[in-house]
Phi, psi and omega in degrees: 000144181283158179296321180297319178299314180298320179295318179295320177296317179297319179295319178296317179297322178296321178294319178298315180297320179300316178298318179296317178297319179295319179298316179297315180297321178296318178295321177295318179298317179297316179298317178298318180298316179296315181297318180294319179293320178298318179293321180298323181283341178076206184302130181088354181301314179301321180294316179299315180298317179301316179296314182293323182272350179070036178233172180281160175297329178298320179298317178295317179299319178294322178295318179296319178295319179297318180297321179296323184268349181288156176305143183305320177231124184291007181087359183259131171239352180237156176301153186295337181267014183300316181299313181299318180294321178297312181297320178297317179296322180293327178300328180288344181263358182287145172288144181291145175234158176300146183305322180294327177291320177298318179297317179296318179296319178297319179298318179295313182299316182293340178262007184244136175282119182247121181240190184298336180297337181291344180298326185293312184216066183298321180296314179295318179293323174297316179301319178296320178295320177298316180297325180282336181285148178265080182270151176299141181301331180297338179279355181052066183303324180295319179292322178295317179298319180295322177297319179296319179298332182279348180295140169290170180303311183288324176300315179300316179293324178295320178295314179301315180299313180298320179293318179296323180277357182058041180254062183291340178296339180279349182269136182290128185255134176273126180275000000 
């Protein structure tokens, strides 16, 4: 098996694990919310919640037990959509590039294996990928590489994310 294939499998497995971890954290958060509301309501609270939520009292009891056994802090101090909101906000701070350059960059990103090492210097690594790609001179590869080098860390990650999601409409276009 090729190294690239193994890396792609590892990246896919990491995404699956991340999803599983998020699902578990969400279930723990839900259980804590139910337990806190039941406690706030006092005696009869679990029964009231069961009626309001349309579930059995046993389901409420299981949620309360899960909350009791869940880690005290799920490791979250920020809302779960913080990363998406951050990346969206960073896209708004990018300097505009011609639409063809964004398309070329997206093509490069989708053909590149991006792992955790990219967190350190995404702009520089994007610039290196642009320099290695055989782009048409009309795309001004040197200018595109220089624009990538100028990205802040979070801007670079936001660009990579937008390119992977094929959301080029979110990138600012120079007319």
